[in-house]
PDB file of C-alpha atoms and ligand atoms in Angstrom:
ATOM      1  CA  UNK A 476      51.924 118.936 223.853  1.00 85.00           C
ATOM      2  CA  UNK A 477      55.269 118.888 224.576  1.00 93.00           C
ATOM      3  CA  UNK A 478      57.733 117.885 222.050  1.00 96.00           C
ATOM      4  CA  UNK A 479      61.578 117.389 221.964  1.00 97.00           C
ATOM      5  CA  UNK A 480      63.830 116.322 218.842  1.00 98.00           C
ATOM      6  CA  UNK A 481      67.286 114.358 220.299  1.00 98.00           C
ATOM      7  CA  UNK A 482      69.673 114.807 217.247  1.00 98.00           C
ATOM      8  CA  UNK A 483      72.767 114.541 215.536  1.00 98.00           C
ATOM      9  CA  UNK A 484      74.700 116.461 212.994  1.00 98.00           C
ATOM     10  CA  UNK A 485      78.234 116.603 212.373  1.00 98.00           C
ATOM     11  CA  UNK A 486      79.046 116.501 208.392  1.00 98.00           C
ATOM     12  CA  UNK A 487      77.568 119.518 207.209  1.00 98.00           C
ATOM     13  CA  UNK A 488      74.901 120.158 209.676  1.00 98.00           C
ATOM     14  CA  UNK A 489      72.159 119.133 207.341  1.00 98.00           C
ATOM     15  CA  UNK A 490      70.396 116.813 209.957  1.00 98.00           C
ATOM     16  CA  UNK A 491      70.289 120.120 212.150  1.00 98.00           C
ATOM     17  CA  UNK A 492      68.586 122.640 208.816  1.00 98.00           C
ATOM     18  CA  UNK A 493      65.756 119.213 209.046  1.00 98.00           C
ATOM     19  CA  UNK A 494      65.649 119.314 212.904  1.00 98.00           C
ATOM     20  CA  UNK A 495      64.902 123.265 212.891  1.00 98.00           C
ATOM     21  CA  UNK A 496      61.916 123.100 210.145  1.00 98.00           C
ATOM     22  CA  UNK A 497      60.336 120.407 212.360  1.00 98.00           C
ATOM     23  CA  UNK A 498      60.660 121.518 216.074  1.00 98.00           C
ATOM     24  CA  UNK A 499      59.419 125.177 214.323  1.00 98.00           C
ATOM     25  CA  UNK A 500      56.114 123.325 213.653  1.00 97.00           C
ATOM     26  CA  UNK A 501      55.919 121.580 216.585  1.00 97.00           C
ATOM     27  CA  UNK A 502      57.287 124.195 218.628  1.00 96.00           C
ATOM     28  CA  UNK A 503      59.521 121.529 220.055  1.00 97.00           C
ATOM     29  CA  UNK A 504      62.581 121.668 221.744  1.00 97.00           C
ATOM     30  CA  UNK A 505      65.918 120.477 219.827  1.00 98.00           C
ATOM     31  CA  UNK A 506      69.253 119.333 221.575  1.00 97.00           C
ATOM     32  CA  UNK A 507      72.184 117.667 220.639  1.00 98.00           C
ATOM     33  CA  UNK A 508      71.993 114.040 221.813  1.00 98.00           C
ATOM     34  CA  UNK A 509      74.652 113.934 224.294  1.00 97.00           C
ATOM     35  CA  UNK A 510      73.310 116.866 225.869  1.00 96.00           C
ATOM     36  CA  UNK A 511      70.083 115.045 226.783  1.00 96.00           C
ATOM     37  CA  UNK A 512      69.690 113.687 230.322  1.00 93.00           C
ATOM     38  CA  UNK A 513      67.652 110.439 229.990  1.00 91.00           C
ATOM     39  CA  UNK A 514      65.457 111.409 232.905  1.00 89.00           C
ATOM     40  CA  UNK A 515      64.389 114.528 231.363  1.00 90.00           C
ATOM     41  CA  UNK A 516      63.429 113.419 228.040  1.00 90.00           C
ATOM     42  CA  UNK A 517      60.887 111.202 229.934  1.00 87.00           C
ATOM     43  CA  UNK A 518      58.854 114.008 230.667  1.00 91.00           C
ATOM     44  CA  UNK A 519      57.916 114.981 226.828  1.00 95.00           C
ATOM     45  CA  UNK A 520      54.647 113.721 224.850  1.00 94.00           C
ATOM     46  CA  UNK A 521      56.669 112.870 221.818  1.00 96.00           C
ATOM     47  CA  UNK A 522      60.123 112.689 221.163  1.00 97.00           C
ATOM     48  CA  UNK A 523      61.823 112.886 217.635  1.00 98.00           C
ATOM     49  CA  UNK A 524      65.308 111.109 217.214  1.00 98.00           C
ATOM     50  CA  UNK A 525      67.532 112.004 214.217  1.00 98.00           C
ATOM     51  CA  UNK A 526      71.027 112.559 212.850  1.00 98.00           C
ATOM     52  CA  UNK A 527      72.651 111.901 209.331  1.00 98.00           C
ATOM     53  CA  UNK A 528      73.408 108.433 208.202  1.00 98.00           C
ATOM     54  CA  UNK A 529      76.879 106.913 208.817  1.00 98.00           C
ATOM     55  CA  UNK A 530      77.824 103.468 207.751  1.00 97.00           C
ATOM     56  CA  UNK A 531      74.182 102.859 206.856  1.00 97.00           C
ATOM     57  CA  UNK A 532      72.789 103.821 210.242  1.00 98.00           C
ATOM     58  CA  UNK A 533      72.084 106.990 212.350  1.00 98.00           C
ATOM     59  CA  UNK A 534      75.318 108.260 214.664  1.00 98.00           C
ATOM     60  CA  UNK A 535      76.011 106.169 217.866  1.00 98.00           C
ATOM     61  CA  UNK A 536      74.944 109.104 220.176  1.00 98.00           C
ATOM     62  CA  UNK A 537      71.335 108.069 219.781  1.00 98.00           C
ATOM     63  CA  UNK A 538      71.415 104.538 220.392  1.00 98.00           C
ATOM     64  CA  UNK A 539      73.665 105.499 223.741  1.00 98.00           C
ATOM     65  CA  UNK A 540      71.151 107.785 225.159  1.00 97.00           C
ATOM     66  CA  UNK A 541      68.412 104.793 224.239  1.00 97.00           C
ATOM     67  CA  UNK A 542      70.846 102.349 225.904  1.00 97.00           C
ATOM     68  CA  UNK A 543      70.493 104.566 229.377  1.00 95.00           C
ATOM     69  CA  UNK A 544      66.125 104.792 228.697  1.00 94.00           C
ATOM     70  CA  UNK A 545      64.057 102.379 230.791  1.00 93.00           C
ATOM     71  CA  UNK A 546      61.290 100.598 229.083  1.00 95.00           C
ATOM     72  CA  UNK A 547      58.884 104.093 228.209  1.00 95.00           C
ATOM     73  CA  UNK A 548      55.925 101.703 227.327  1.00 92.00           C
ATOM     74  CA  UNK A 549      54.211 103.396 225.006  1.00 93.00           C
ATOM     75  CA  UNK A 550      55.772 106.536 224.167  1.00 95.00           C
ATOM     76  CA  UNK A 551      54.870 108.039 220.910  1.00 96.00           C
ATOM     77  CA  UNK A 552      58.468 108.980 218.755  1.00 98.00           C
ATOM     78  CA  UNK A 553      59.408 109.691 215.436  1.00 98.00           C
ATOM     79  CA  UNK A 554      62.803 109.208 213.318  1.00 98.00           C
ATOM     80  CA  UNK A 555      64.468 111.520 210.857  1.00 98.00           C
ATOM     81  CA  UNK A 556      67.638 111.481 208.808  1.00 98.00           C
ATOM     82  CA  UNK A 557      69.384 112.889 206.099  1.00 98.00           C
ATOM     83  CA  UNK A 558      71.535 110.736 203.817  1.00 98.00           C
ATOM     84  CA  UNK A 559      73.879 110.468 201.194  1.00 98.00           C
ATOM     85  CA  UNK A 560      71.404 107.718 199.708  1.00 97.00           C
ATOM     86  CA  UNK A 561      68.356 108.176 201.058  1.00 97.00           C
ATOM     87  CA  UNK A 562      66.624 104.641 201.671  1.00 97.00           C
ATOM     88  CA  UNK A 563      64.978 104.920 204.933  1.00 97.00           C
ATOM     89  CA  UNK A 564      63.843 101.669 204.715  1.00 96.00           C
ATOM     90  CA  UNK A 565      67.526 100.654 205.180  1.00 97.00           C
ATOM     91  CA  UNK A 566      69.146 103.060 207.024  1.00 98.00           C
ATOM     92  CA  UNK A 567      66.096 104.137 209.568  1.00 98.00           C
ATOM     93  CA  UNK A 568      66.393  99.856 210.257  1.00 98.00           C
ATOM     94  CA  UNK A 569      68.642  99.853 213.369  1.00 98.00           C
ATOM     95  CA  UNK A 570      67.041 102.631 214.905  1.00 98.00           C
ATOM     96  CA  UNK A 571      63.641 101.555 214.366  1.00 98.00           C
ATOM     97  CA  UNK A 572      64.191  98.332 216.092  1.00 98.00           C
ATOM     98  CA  UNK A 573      66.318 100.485 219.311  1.00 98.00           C
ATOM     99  CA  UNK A 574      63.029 102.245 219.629  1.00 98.00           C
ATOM    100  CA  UNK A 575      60.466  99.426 219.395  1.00 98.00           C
ATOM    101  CA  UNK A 576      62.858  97.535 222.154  1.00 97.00           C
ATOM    102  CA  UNK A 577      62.334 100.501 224.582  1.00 97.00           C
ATOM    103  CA  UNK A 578      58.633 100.167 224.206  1.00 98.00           C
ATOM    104  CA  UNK A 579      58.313 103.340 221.625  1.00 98.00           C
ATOM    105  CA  UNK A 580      55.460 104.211 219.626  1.00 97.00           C
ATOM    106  CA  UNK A 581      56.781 105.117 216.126  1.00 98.00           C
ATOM    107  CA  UNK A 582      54.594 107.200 214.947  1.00 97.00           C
ATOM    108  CA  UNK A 583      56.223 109.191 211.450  1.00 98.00           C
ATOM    109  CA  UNK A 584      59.637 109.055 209.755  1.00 98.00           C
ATOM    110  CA  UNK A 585      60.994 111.315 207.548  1.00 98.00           C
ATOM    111  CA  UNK A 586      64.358 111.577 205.491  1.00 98.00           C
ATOM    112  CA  UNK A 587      65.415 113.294 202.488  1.00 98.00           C
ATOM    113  CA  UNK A 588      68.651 113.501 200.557  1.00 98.00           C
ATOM    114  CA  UNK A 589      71.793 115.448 202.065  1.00 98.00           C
ATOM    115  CA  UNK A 590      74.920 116.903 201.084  1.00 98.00           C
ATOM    116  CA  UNK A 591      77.873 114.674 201.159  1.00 98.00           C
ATOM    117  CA  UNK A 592      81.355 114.746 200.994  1.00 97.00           C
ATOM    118  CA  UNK A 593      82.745 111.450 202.742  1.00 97.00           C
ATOM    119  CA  UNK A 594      85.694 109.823 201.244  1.00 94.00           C
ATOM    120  CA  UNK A 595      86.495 110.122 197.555  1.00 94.00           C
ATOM    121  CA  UNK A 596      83.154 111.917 197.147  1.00 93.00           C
ATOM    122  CA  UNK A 597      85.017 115.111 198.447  1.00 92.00           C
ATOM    123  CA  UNK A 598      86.815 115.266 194.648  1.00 91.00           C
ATOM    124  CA  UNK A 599      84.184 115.750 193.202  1.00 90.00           C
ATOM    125  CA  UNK A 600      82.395 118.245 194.912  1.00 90.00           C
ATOM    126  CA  UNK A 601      80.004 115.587 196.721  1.00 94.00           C
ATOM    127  CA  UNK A 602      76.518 114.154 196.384  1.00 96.00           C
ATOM    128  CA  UNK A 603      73.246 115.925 196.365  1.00 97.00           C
ATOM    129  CA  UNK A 604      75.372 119.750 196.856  1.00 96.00           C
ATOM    130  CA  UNK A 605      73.018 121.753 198.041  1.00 97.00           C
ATOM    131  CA  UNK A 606      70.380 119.646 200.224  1.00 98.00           C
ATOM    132  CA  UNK A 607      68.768 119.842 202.182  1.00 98.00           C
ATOM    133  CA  UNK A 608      67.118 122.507 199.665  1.00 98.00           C
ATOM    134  CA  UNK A 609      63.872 124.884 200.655  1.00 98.00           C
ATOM    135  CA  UNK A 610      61.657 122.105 199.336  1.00 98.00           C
ATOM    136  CA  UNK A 611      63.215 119.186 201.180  1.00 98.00           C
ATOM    137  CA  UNK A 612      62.810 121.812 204.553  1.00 98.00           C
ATOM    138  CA  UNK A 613      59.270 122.017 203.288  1.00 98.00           C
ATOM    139  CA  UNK A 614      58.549 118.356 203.160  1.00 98.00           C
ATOM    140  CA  UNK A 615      60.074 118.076 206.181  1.00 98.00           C
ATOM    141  CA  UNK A 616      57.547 120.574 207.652  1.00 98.00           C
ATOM    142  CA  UNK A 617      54.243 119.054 206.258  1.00 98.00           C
ATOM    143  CA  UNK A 618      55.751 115.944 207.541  1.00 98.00           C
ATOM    144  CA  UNK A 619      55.943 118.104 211.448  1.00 98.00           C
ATOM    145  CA  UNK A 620      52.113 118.753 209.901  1.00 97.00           C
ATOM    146  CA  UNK A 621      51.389 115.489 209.869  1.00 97.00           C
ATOM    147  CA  UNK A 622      53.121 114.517 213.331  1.00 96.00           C
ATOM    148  CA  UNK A 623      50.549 116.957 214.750  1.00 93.00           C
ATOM    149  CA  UNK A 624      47.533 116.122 213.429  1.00 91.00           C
ATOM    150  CA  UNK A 625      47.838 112.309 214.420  1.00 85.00           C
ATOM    151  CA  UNK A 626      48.682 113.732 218.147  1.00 84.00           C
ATOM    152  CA  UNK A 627      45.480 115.599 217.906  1.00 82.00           C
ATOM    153  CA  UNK A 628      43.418 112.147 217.556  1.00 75.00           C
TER     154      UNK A 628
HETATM  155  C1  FMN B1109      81.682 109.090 207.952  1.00 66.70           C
HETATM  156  C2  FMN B1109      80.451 109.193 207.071  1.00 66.70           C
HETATM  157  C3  FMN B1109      79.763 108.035 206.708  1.00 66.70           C
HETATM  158  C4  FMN B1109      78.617 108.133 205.889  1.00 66.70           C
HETATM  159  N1  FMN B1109      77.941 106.986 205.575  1.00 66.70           N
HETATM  160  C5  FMN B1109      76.820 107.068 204.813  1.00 66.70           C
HETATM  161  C6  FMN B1109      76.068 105.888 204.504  1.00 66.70           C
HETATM  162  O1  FMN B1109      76.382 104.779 204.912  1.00 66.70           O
HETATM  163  N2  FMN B1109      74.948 106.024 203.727  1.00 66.70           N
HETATM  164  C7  FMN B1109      74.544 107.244 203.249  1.00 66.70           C
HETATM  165  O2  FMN B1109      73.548 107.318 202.548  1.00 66.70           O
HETATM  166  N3  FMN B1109      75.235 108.385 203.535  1.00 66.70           N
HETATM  167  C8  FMN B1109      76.349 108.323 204.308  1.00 66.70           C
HETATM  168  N4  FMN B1109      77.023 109.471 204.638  1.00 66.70           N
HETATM  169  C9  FMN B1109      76.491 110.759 204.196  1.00 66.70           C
HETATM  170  C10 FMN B1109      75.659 111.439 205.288  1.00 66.70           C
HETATM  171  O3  FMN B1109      74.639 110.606 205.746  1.00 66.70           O
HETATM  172  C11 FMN B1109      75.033 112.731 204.753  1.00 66.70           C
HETATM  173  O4  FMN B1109      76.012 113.589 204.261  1.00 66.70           O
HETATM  174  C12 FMN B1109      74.204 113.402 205.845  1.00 66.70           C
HETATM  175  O5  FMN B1109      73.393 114.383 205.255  1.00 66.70           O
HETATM  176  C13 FMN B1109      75.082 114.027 206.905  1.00 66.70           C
HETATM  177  O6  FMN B1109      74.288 114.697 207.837  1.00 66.70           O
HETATM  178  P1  FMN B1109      74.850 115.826 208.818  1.00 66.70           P
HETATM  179  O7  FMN B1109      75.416 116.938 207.965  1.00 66.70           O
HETATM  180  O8  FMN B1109      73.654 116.222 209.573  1.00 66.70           O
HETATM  181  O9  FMN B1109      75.890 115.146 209.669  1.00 66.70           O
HETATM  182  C14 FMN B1109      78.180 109.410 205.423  1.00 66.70           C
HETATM  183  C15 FMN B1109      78.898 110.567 205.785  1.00 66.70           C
HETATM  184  C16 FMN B1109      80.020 110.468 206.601  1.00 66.70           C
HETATM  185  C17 FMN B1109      80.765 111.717 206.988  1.00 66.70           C
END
C-alpha cells in the first residue's frame, strides 16, 4: 500500500510532530501541501490530509490542491488536525465536505489538542503548552493502527 499525508503546519509545527507518528506507521510519504503535484497524489492507495486549525477550519493550502483534483471516485482518505480547541466535529466540517465532493472515501480522522499562541493567548504563555505530548503522538499512532487494519479488509 502506498500511502501519502498532504499537510500543513505553520504555528508551531505541531500538525507536522502528528503527521510524522502517522506516516511512521504507515510508512507513508509526508509533504507540505503546496509541494504536492495533483497528478501525483493520484497514484497513492490512501491519502491523509491535515494541518492545524485556523479560523475554525484546516489552512487554505489543502482545499487549493483539492480545488486542482478531478473527481478520484472512490479514493480512500483520512483527515487530521491539531487545534487550539479540539472539536473535530466542527473544525474537520469544511474539509470533510471538500473531500466527499471529490468523490473521497473518508475512512479515519484524528485530532488532538495543540499548542497555541494566536492573539492575546501569546500573554499568557498559550493554550495546551506542550502538545502535542508523547501520548497525543501515541494516539495518533494507534489511530495510523487503525488506518491499516481497515486497508487490510
Ligand atoms: C491564525 C491562527 C488562527 C487559529 N484559529 C484557531 C481556531 O479557529 N480554532 C482552534 O481551535 N485553534 C485555532 N488556532 C490554533 C491552532 O489550530 C493550533 O495552535 C494548532 O496546533 C496549530 O498547528 P501547527 O503548529 O501545525 O500550525 C489558530 C492559530 C493561529 C495561528
Amino acid at each position: 500500500m502506498r500511502a501519502l499525508i498532504a499537510y500543513v503546519s505553520v504555528h508551531h509545527g505541531n500538525t507536522e510532530k502528528v503527521a510524522k507518528a502517522i506516516a511512521e506507521v504507515l510508512g507513508a510519504e509526508m509533504r507540505k501541501a503546496w509541494e504536492v503535484r495533483p497528478e501525483e497524489l493520484l497514484s497513492y492507495d490512501l491519502l491523509g490530509f491535515g494541518s492545524g486549525i485556523y479560523y475554525w477550519k484546516h489552512h487554505r493550502a489543502l482545499f487549493k490542491l483539492l480545488d486542482s483534483l478531478p473527481n478520484v471516485e472512490g479514493k480512500k482518505a483520512f483527515i487530521f488536525s491539531t487545534a487550539g480547541i479540539n472539536v473535530p466535529f466542527i473544525n474537520h466540517r469544511k474539509l470533510r465536505k471538500a473531500l466527499k465532493e471529490k468523490g473521497f472515501e473518508i475512512v479515519g480522522e484524528f485530532s488532538c489538542r495543540g499548542w497555541d499562541t494566536n492573539g492575546w493567548l501569546e500573554k499568557i504563555g498559550g493554550l495546551n503548552k506542550g502538545h502535542p505530548d508523547e501520548r497525543d503522538l501515541e494516539r495518533a499512532r494507534k489511530f495510523a493502527e487503525g488506518l491499516k487494519k481497515i486497508l487490510e479488509r
